[in-house]
GROMACS .gro file of C-alpha atoms in nm:
model
  425
    1MET     CA    1   2.771   5.561   4.926
    2LEU     CA    2   2.755   5.543   4.546
    3ALA     CA    3   2.882   5.185   4.554
    4VAL     CA    4   2.525   5.063   4.611
    5LEU     CA    5   2.438   5.187   4.262
    6ARG     CA    6   2.636   4.894   4.125
    7ASN     CA    7   2.329   4.689   4.207
    8VAL     CA    8   2.135   4.715   3.879
    9THR     CA    9   1.792   4.664   4.037
   10TYR     CA   10   1.847   4.929   4.304
   11ARG     CA   11   2.001   5.169   4.049
   12GLN     CA   12   1.691   5.155   3.830
   13LEU     CA   13   1.455   5.200   4.124
   14PHE     CA   14   1.662   5.489   4.258
   15ALA     CA   15   1.646   5.655   3.915
   16ALA     CA   16   1.268   5.609   3.922
   17GLN     CA   17   1.259   5.778   4.263
   18ILE     CA   18   1.466   6.071   4.136
   19VAL     CA   19   1.250   6.148   3.831
   20ALA     CA   20   0.930   6.112   4.035
   21LEU     CA   21   1.067   6.354   4.296
   22ILE     CA   22   1.156   6.612   4.030
   23GLY     CA   23   0.807   6.576   3.885
   24THR     CA   24   0.657   6.633   4.229
   25GLY     CA   25   0.876   6.941   4.279
   26LEU     CA   26   0.759   7.093   3.951
   27LEU     CA   27   0.401   7.016   4.054
   28ALA     CA   28   0.437   7.216   4.376
   29VAL     CA   29   0.550   7.529   4.188
   30ALA     CA   30   0.287   7.498   3.916
   31LEU     CA   31   0.010   7.430   4.166
   32GLY     CA   32   0.090   7.752   4.352
   33LEU     CA   33   0.066   7.953   4.031
   34LEU     CA   34  -0.257   7.778   3.931
   35ALA     CA   35  -0.408   7.857   4.272
   36TYR     CA   36  -0.314   8.223   4.229
   37ASP     CA   37  -0.482   8.234   3.887
   38LEU     CA   38  -0.803   8.088   4.028
   39ALA     CA   39  -0.816   8.251   4.373
   40GLY     CA   40  -0.597   8.560   4.353
   41SER     CA   41  -0.509   8.690   4.699
   42SER     CA   42  -0.682   8.387   4.856
   43ALA     CA   43  -0.433   8.150   4.693
   44GLY     CA   44  -0.262   8.086   5.028
   45GLY     CA   45  -0.584   7.944   5.167
   46VAL     CA   46  -0.621   7.719   4.862
   47ILE     CA   47  -0.267   7.586   4.900
   48GLY     CA   48  -0.314   7.537   5.273
   49THR     CA   49  -0.631   7.338   5.213
   50ALA     CA   50  -0.458   7.132   4.944
   51LEU     CA   51  -0.171   7.050   5.182
   52THR     CA   52  -0.419   6.950   5.452
   53ILE     CA   53  -0.593   6.719   5.203
   54LYS     CA   54  -0.253   6.574   5.116
   55MET     CA   55  -0.175   6.496   5.480
   56LEU     CA   56  -0.520   6.349   5.543
   57ALA     CA   57  -0.475   6.118   5.243
   58TYR     CA   58  -0.136   6.012   5.377
   59VAL     CA   59  -0.262   5.947   5.729
   60GLY     CA   60  -0.607   5.805   5.668
   61LEU     CA   61  -0.575   5.620   5.338
   62ALA     CA   62  -0.220   5.481   5.332
   63PRO     CA   63  -0.289   5.186   5.568
   64VAL     CA   64  -0.620   5.103   5.398
   65ILE     CA   65  -0.475   5.113   5.046
   66ASN     CA   66  -0.176   4.903   5.153
   67ALA     CA   67  -0.414   4.644   5.300
   68LEU     CA   68  -0.616   4.636   4.978
   69VAL     CA   69  -0.311   4.588   4.751
   70ALA     CA   70  -0.111   4.374   4.994
   71ARG     CA   71  -0.142   4.054   4.791
   72LEU     CA   72  -0.061   4.218   4.457
   73PRO     CA   73   0.293   4.206   4.309
   74LYS     CA   74   0.492   4.512   4.413
   75LYS     CA   75   0.581   4.599   4.052
   76ARG     CA   76   0.215   4.629   3.954
   77VAL     CA   77   0.142   4.841   4.260
   78LEU     CA   78   0.426   5.083   4.185
   79ILE     CA   79   0.344   5.112   3.816
   80GLY     CA   80  -0.027   5.157   3.885
   81ALA     CA   81   0.040   5.432   4.141
   82ASP     CA   82   0.268   5.617   3.897
   83LEU     CA   83   0.010   5.596   3.617
   84ILE     CA   84  -0.262   5.734   3.845
   85ARG     CA   85  -0.034   6.018   3.952
   86ALA     CA   86   0.045   6.097   3.588
   87ALA     CA   87  -0.326   6.097   3.496
   88MET     CA   88  -0.413   6.331   3.782
   89ALA     CA   89  -0.127   6.568   3.698
   90LEU     CA   90  -0.250   6.571   3.337
   91CYS     CA   91  -0.589   6.698   3.459
   92LEU     CA   92  -0.445   7.002   3.638
   93PRO     CA   93  -0.394   7.232   3.332
   94PHE     CA   94  -0.765   7.194   3.248
   95ILE     CA   95  -0.895   7.290   3.594
   96THR     CA   96  -1.125   7.592   3.609
   97GLU     CA   97  -1.261   7.575   3.966
   98VAL     CA   98  -1.090   7.562   4.304
   99TRP     CA   99  -1.285   7.255   4.419
  100GLN     CA  100  -1.145   7.063   4.124
  101ILE     CA  101  -0.794   7.120   4.261
  102TYR     CA  102  -0.894   6.954   4.587
  103VAL     CA  103  -1.038   6.647   4.412
  104VAL     CA  104  -0.735   6.599   4.189
  105ILE     CA  105  -0.489   6.653   4.473
  106PHE     CA  106  -0.674   6.400   4.689
  107LEU     CA  107  -0.654   6.133   4.418
  108LEU     CA  108  -0.294   6.215   4.331
  109GLN     CA  109  -0.176   6.206   4.691
  110SER     CA  110  -0.369   5.885   4.753
  111ALA     CA  111  -0.160   5.730   4.477
  112SER     CA  112   0.154   5.871   4.639
  113ALA     CA  113   0.043   5.717   4.969
  114THR     CA  114   0.044   5.386   4.782
  115PHE     CA  115   0.373   5.431   4.597
  116THR     CA  116   0.606   5.559   4.869
  117PRO     CA  117   0.560   5.290   5.140
  118ALA     CA  118   0.565   5.014   4.879
  119PHE     CA  119   0.887   5.153   4.733
  120GLN     CA  120   1.053   5.193   5.073
  121SER     CA  121   0.959   4.842   5.188
  122LEU     CA  122   1.101   4.697   4.867
  123ILE     CA  123   1.458   4.823   4.916
  124PRO     CA  124   1.550   4.587   5.207
  125THR     CA  125   1.466   4.287   4.987
  126ILE     CA  126   1.708   4.416   4.722
  127LEU     CA  127   1.994   4.532   4.946
  128THR     CA  128   2.013   4.267   5.214
  129ALA     CA  129   2.357   4.361   5.350
  130GLU     CA  130   2.351   4.605   5.645
  131ARG     CA  131   2.617   4.837   5.502
  132ASP     CA  132   2.452   4.854   5.160
  133TYR     CA  133   2.109   4.928   5.305
  134THR     CA  134   2.248   5.202   5.531
  135ARG     CA  135   2.416   5.369   5.236
  136ALA     CA  136   2.100   5.343   5.031
  137LEU     CA  137   1.910   5.523   5.307
  138SER     CA  138   2.166   5.803   5.306
  139LEU     CA  139   2.143   5.825   4.929
  140SER     CA  140   1.764   5.844   4.948
  141ARG     CA  141   1.779   6.120   5.212
  142LEU     CA  142   2.025   6.307   4.991
  143ALA     CA  143   1.787   6.273   4.696
  144TYR     CA  144   1.499   6.428   4.893
  145ASP     CA  145   1.715   6.720   5.003
  146MET     CA  146   1.859   6.777   4.656
  147GLU     CA  147   1.509   6.776   4.508
  148ALA     CA  148   1.410   7.057   4.744
  149LEU     CA  149   1.693   7.266   4.596
  150VAL     CA  150   1.691   7.152   4.233
  151SER     CA  151   1.318   7.147   4.154
  152PRO     CA  152   1.250   7.516   4.234
  153ALA     CA  153   1.559   7.619   4.037
  154LEU     CA  154   1.453   7.403   3.742
  155ALA     CA  155   1.100   7.541   3.760
  156ALA     CA  156   1.233   7.899   3.763
  157LEU     CA  157   1.447   7.822   3.458
  158LEU     CA  158   1.156   7.667   3.266
  159LEU     CA  159   0.924   7.956   3.353
  160THR     CA  160   1.157   8.192   3.167
  161VAL     CA  161   1.075   8.016   2.839
  162THR     CA  162   0.728   7.866   2.892
  163SER     CA  163   0.405   7.908   3.090
  164TYR     CA  164   0.344   7.739   3.422
  165ASN     CA  165   0.088   7.502   3.264
  166ASN     CA  166   0.375   7.331   3.086
  167LEU     CA  167   0.529   7.249   3.424
  168PHE     CA  168   0.243   7.003   3.468
  169VAL     CA  169   0.365   6.832   3.151
  170GLY     CA  170   0.702   6.788   3.319
  171THR     CA  171   0.526   6.635   3.618
  172VAL     CA  172   0.339   6.390   3.394
  173ALA     CA  173   0.662   6.299   3.215
  174GLY     CA  174   0.834   6.237   3.549
  175PHE     CA  175   0.568   5.996   3.670
  176LEU     CA  176   0.549   5.815   3.334
  177PHE     CA  177   0.926   5.775   3.319
  178SER     CA  178   0.925   5.645   3.676
  179ALA     CA  179   0.662   5.385   3.577
  180LEU     CA  180   0.872   5.283   3.276
  181LEU     CA  181   1.184   5.236   3.487
  182VAL     CA  182   0.994   5.022   3.737
  183ALA     CA  183   0.848   4.816   3.452
  184LEU     CA  184   1.198   4.750   3.314
  185THR     CA  185   1.335   4.648   3.655
  186SER     CA  186   1.368   4.282   3.745
  187LEU     CA  187   1.256   4.257   4.106
  188PRO     CA  188   1.367   3.979   4.344
  189ARG     CA  189   1.143   3.683   4.411
  190GLY     CA  190   1.058   3.817   4.759
  191ALA     CA  191   0.899   4.131   4.611
  192THR     CA  192   0.555   3.978   4.582
  193GLY     CA  193   0.229   4.043   4.753
  194THR     CA  194   0.195   3.969   5.123
  195GLY     CA  195  -0.090   3.868   5.344
  196SER     CA  196  -0.299   3.563   5.394
  197PRO     CA  197  -0.636   3.523   5.219
  198THR     CA  198  -0.788   3.444   5.559
  199THR     CA  199  -0.694   3.776   5.718
  200SER     CA  200  -0.957   4.050   5.729
  201LEU     CA  201  -0.917   4.397   5.581
  202TRP     CA  202  -0.931   4.551   5.931
  203HIS     CA  203  -0.660   4.313   6.052
  204ARG     CA  204  -0.430   4.410   5.764
  205THR     CA  205  -0.511   4.780   5.794
  206THR     CA  206  -0.417   4.798   6.164
  207LEU     CA  207  -0.134   4.545   6.161
  208GLY     CA  208   0.148   4.797   6.114
  209THR     CA  209   0.024   5.022   6.394
  210ARG     CA  210  -0.009   4.726   6.632
  211ILE     CA  211   0.345   4.617   6.554
  212PHE     CA  212   0.463   4.971   6.629
  213TRP     CA  213   0.294   4.970   6.968
  214ARG     CA  214   0.439   4.635   7.074
  215ASN     CA  215   0.798   4.716   6.978
  216ARG     CA  216   0.989   4.949   7.211
  217ARG     CA  217   1.221   5.076   6.939
  218LEU     CA  218   0.928   5.158   6.713
  219ARG     CA  219   0.749   5.330   7.001
  220SER     CA  220   1.059   5.542   7.034
  221LEU     CA  221   1.044   5.613   6.659
  222LEU     CA  222   0.686   5.734   6.705
  223ALA     CA  223   0.814   5.992   6.953
  224LEU     CA  224   1.103   6.082   6.723
  225ASN     CA  225   0.854   6.152   6.443
  226LEU     CA  226   0.707   6.421   6.667
  227VAL     CA  227   1.053   6.561   6.737
  228VAL     CA  228   1.122   6.591   6.363
  229ALA     CA  229   0.785   6.749   6.289
  230ALA     CA  230   0.849   7.042   6.526
  231PRO     CA  231   1.150   7.205   6.353
  232THR     CA  232   1.018   7.113   6.008
  233ALA     CA  233   0.698   7.308   6.076
  234LEU     CA  234   0.890   7.604   6.218
  235VAL     CA  235   1.116   7.624   5.914
  236LEU     CA  236   0.864   7.558   5.636
  237VAL     CA  237   0.580   7.766   5.780
  238ASN     CA  238   0.750   8.061   5.950
  239THR     CA  239   1.082   8.116   5.772
  240VAL     CA  240   0.921   8.370   5.539
  241VAL     CA  241   0.804   8.572   5.842
  242TYR     CA  242   1.145   8.553   6.007
  243VAL     CA  243   1.319   8.668   5.691
  244ARG     CA  244   1.080   8.944   5.587
  245ASN     CA  245   0.924   9.078   5.910
  246VAL     CA  246   1.181   9.007   6.180
  247LEU     CA  247   1.509   9.048   5.993
  248HIS     CA  248   1.379   9.271   5.710
  249ARG     CA  249   1.570   9.081   5.444
  250PRO     CA  250   1.486   9.080   5.069
  251GLU     CA  251   1.265   8.810   4.920
  252SER     CA  252   1.560   8.629   4.763
  253ASP     CA  253   1.700   8.554   5.109
  254LEU     CA  254   1.402   8.329   5.180
  255ALA     CA  255   1.542   8.072   4.937
  256LEU     CA  256   1.885   8.099   5.100
  257ALA     CA  257   1.744   8.035   5.449
  258LEU     CA  258   1.551   7.730   5.331
  259ALA     CA  259   1.859   7.610   5.145
  260CYS     CA  260   2.063   7.616   5.469
  261PHE     CA  261   1.809   7.380   5.625
  262GLY     CA  262   1.848   7.145   5.328
  263VAL     CA  263   2.226   7.169   5.321
  264GLY     CA  264   2.246   7.075   5.690
  265SER     CA  265   2.037   6.768   5.618
  266MET     CA  266   2.253   6.673   5.319
  267MET     CA  267   2.576   6.703   5.515
  268VAL     CA  268   2.450   6.451   5.770
  269ALA     CA  269   2.316   6.221   5.497
  270LEU     CA  270   2.663   6.210   5.342
  271THR     CA  271   2.834   6.118   5.669
  272ALA     CA  272   2.559   5.907   5.829
  273PRO     CA  273   2.689   5.563   5.719
  274ARG     CA  274   3.021   5.622   5.894
  275PHE     CA  275   2.861   5.732   6.221
  276LEU     CA  276   2.598   5.458   6.214
  277ASP     CA  277   2.865   5.193   6.159
  278ARG     CA  278   3.060   5.326   6.457
  279PHE     CA  279   2.794   5.432   6.709
  280GLY     CA  280   2.473   5.254   6.606
  281ASP     CA  281   2.116   5.373   6.557
  282ARG     CA  282   2.034   5.461   6.917
  283ALA     CA  283   2.326   5.695   6.979
  284VAL     CA  284   2.292   5.875   6.646
  285MET     CA  285   1.915   5.920   6.650
  286LEU     CA  286   1.888   6.021   7.015
  287THR     CA  287   2.167   6.275   6.964
  288GLY     CA  288   1.944   6.440   6.706
  289ALA     CA  289   1.651   6.418   6.948
  290ALA     CA  290   1.853   6.605   7.211
  291LEU     CA  291   1.986   6.864   6.968
  292ILE     CA  292   1.651   6.966   6.816
  293PRO     CA  293   1.483   7.098   7.137
  294SER     CA  294   1.804   7.284   7.222
  295ALA     CA  295   1.812   7.454   6.882
  296LEU     CA  296   1.440   7.532   6.902
  297THR     CA  297   1.497   7.693   7.242
  298VAL     CA  298   1.760   7.916   7.084
  299ALA     CA  299   1.511   8.002   6.806
  300THR     CA  300   1.257   8.101   7.071
  301ILE     CA  301   1.507   8.326   7.248
  302MET     CA  302   1.619   8.477   6.918
  303THR     CA  303   1.260   8.560   6.824
  304ALA     CA  304   1.173   8.703   7.165
  305GLY     CA  305   1.484   8.921   7.151
  306GLY     CA  306   1.394   9.055   6.807
  307VAL     CA  307   1.751   9.024   6.684
  308ALA     CA  308   1.845   9.195   6.360
  309GLY     CA  309   2.159   9.255   6.157
  310ALA     CA  310   2.391   8.978   6.273
  311GLY     CA  311   2.078   8.780   6.351
  312TRP     CA  312   2.058   8.690   5.981
  313TRP     CA  313   2.377   8.487   5.999
  314PHE     CA  314   2.262   8.342   6.327
  315LEU     CA  315   1.938   8.230   6.160
  316LEU     CA  316   2.127   8.061   5.876
  317ALA     CA  317   2.348   7.874   6.123
  318LEU     CA  318   2.048   7.772   6.334
  319TRP     CA  319   1.854   7.646   6.030
  320PHE     CA  320   2.161   7.447   5.924
  321VAL     CA  321   2.176   7.284   6.268
  322LEU     CA  322   1.804   7.201   6.262
  323GLY     CA  323   1.836   7.044   5.918
  324ALA     CA  324   2.135   6.838   6.031
  325ALA     CA  325   1.962   6.726   6.351
  326ASN     CA  326   1.651   6.624   6.157
  327SER     CA  327   1.861   6.413   5.923
  328THR     CA  328   2.024   6.221   6.210
  329ILE     CA  329   1.674   6.090   6.285
  330LEU     CA  330   1.528   6.059   5.936
  331THR     CA  331   1.820   5.891   5.760
  332PRO     CA  332   1.850   5.576   5.978
  333SER     CA  333   1.481   5.543   6.070
  334SER     CA  334   1.411   5.277   5.805
  335ARG     CA  335   1.673   5.053   5.963
  336LEU     CA  336   1.448   5.023   6.268
  337LEU     CA  337   1.152   4.936   6.046
  338ARG     CA  338   1.347   4.668   5.864
  339ASP     CA  339   1.480   4.512   6.185
  340ALA     CA  340   1.133   4.498   6.343
  341SER     CA  341   0.959   4.331   6.049
  342THR     CA  342   0.965   4.018   5.837
  343ASP     CA  343   0.922   3.989   5.461
  344GLU     CA  344   0.552   3.932   5.522
  345THR     CA  345   0.493   4.224   5.760
  346ARG     CA  346   0.741   4.473   5.613
  347SER     CA  347   0.501   4.662   5.386
  348TYR     CA  348   0.259   4.707   5.679
  349VAL     CA  349   0.530   4.844   5.907
  350PHE     CA  350   0.662   5.087   5.645
  351THR     CA  351   0.308   5.202   5.568
  352ALA     CA  352   0.240   5.260   5.939
  353GLN     CA  353   0.551   5.475   5.964
  354PHE     CA  354   0.446   5.671   5.656
  355SER     CA  355   0.102   5.736   5.801
  356LEU     CA  356   0.200   5.801   6.164
  357SER     CA  357   0.489   6.033   6.078
  358HIS     CA  358   0.265   6.250   5.861
  359ALA     CA  359   0.005   6.261   6.139
  360CYS     CA  360   0.259   6.460   6.341
  361TYR     CA  361   0.263   6.729   6.072
  362ILE     CA  362  -0.115   6.765   6.094
  363LEU     CA  363  -0.045   6.881   6.451
  364THR     CA  364   0.267   7.095   6.404
  365TYR     CA  365   0.188   7.274   6.075
  366PRO     CA  366  -0.133   7.440   6.201
  367LEU     CA  367   0.027   7.523   6.536
  368ALA     CA  368   0.322   7.692   6.367
  369GLY     CA  369   0.096   7.895   6.141
  370TRP     CA  370  -0.195   7.982   6.370
  371ILE     CA  371   0.004   8.060   6.683
  372GLY     CA  372   0.262   8.252   6.482
  373ALA     CA  373  -0.010   8.464   6.319
  374THR     CA  374  -0.215   8.531   6.634
  375ALA     CA  375   0.026   8.528   6.928
  376GLY     CA  376   0.359   8.590   6.756
  377LEU     CA  377   0.658   8.391   6.635
  378GLY     CA  378   0.803   8.361   6.983
  379TRP     CA  379   0.500   8.174   7.114
  380ALA     CA  380   0.495   7.954   6.804
  381ALA     CA  381   0.861   7.862   6.855
  382ALA     CA  382   0.802   7.802   7.227
  383THR     CA  383   0.507   7.571   7.154
  384LEU     CA  384   0.707   7.371   6.900
  385THR     CA  385   0.996   7.356   7.146
  386SER     CA  386   0.763   7.202   7.406
  387ILE     CA  387   0.649   6.943   7.151
  388GLY     CA  388   1.010   6.863   7.066
  389VAL     CA  389   1.100   6.822   7.434
  390MET     CA  390   0.806   6.589   7.499
  391GLY     CA  391   0.892   6.379   7.197
  392ALA     CA  392   1.261   6.363   7.291
  393VAL     CA  393   1.186   6.256   7.649
  394ALA     CA  394   0.946   5.987   7.529
  395ALA     CA  395   1.204   5.863   7.277
  396PHE     CA  396   1.477   5.836   7.542
  397LEU     CA  397   1.247   5.650   7.782
  398SER     CA  398   1.109   5.412   7.517
  399TRP     CA  399   1.430   5.300   7.349
  400PRO     CA  400   1.599   5.016   7.542
  401ARG     CA  401   1.971   5.051   7.603
  402HIS     CA  402   2.049   4.687   7.539
  403GLY     CA  403   1.905   4.392   7.358
  404LYS     CA  404   1.892   4.282   6.998
  405PRO     CA  405   1.582   4.392   6.806
  406ALA     CA  406   1.348   4.107   6.723
  407THR     CA  407   1.134   4.079   6.412
  408GLU     CA  408   0.759   4.057   6.435
  409PRO     CA  409   0.568   3.735   6.372
  410THR     CA  410   0.414   3.669   6.033
  411ILE     CA  411   0.055   3.764   5.969
  412ALA     CA  412  -0.070   3.408   5.980
  413LYS     CA  413   0.103   3.332   6.309
  414GLU     CA  414  -0.022   3.650   6.469
  415GLN     CA  415  -0.379   3.582   6.369
  416THR     CA  416  -0.386   3.230   6.511
  417ASN     CA  417  -0.215   3.321   6.836
  418ASP     CA  418  -0.464   3.430   7.100
  419ARG     CA  419  -0.198   3.534   7.346
  420PRO     CA  420  -0.056   3.890   7.328
  421VAL     CA  421   0.290   3.919   7.178
  422GLU     CA  422   0.548   4.038   7.428
  423SER     CA  423   0.717   4.369   7.369
  424ASN     CA  424   1.069   4.358   7.236
  425THR     CA  425   1.334   4.449   7.487
   0.00000   0.00000   0.00000
C-alpha cells in the first residue's frame, strides 16, 4: 500500500490530507468545550445543531459550489478552501454567542464541501494505474480511521498543558500547512478546471446527480450509502447509551467501544487491495451490504435482551464487525466514481457522491437519536436495521452482474444531445 507514496505528487497531497484531518479532529474537541462554556448543560443541543448545519452545507451547497468553481484550476480551489477554513477556525476563540458558532461552522463546512470532492476527484488523474489507485483509496480510508483515534488522544494530551482555545490554533495551523503543501505540489496537466462556458449553472449543479441516476452501478452506490449510514448512526449516536445505561460500564470504555469500530474499518482498509484484485468491486461491496443488516439485527436482539456482563465483549466484537463491513463499502466506492466519469465530468460525479452520501446521515442521525431517546434503543436499532435491509436489497437489484462499466459523456456532448443517454449495463 505504501508503494503509492513513491509518487511525489500524491505523497504531498496525502500529507496535506493528513494534517487537515488532524486539524479537523482538534476542532471537534475544542468546539465541544466551547459550546459547554457558552451553553452549559444545553451544549449537546448546540453541538447537534452545529452538526446539522454541517450536513446541510455538505448536501445543499457542495454541488452548487463545485459548479461555480468548475472552470478554476484545482490547485487554486484547494488552496482557497484551506485558507477559508483556517480563517473561520481563527474566529472561533473570539466567539461570545452561540449563534456565532453556527455562522462560523456554516462557512467552515462550506469550504470543506469545496475541498473534499475536489481533492478526491484529483487523485485518479495522478494515479492512473488501477492497482495504485486502489491502494491509495485504502490508504485514504486508513487515514480517516487513524484520525478518529489519534486526534482525540492528541487533544487530550494538549489539554494537559494548555487551554482548549489553543486547540483552535492547532486547527488553523493544520489548514495553513495543508494549503502550503498543495501550493508546493506540481499537479498534472489534466488537473484544470472543467466545464464549458456555454453550460448553465443549473446544468453543472445537477450534472453529477443525473449521471448517478443513469448509471446502474452508481444507483447501487446510492443504496449502499444508505446501508453505511445506518450502522454509523447507531455507533456514533447511541454507543454512549449502550456503554453507560445498558452495560453500566465506566466512561473510559466509551472510547474503547468507538475504537473497536475504527479498528475494524482499518483492518479491512489494510487488506482491501488484495480482495479487490481477486474478487472485484461488486463481490466485496455487496458482501459488506449483506453483513451490515445481519449485524444490526444482532444489535437489535442484544438490546432487546438487555444483556450485561459478557455483553460488553459481545458489543466490542459487534462494533468491530460493523466497522469492517462499512469499510468494505467505503474503501472501493471511489473506484465506481472514477470508472463512471471522464476527466471533464469527474469533479461533478465526486461532488454528487459527497452530497448524496451525507444526505443519508441527515436521515439516520436523527432517527438514531430521537427513537433511541423516546422509544428505546431496541426500536432505534430495529429502525436502522430496516433502513440497512432496504438499502442492501436495492443495491443488489441495481448492480448488474456482468458488463464493463462505461464512462459518461462529456459536458458539451451531453448538452447538445437531445436524446436521453442509455443506462449502463
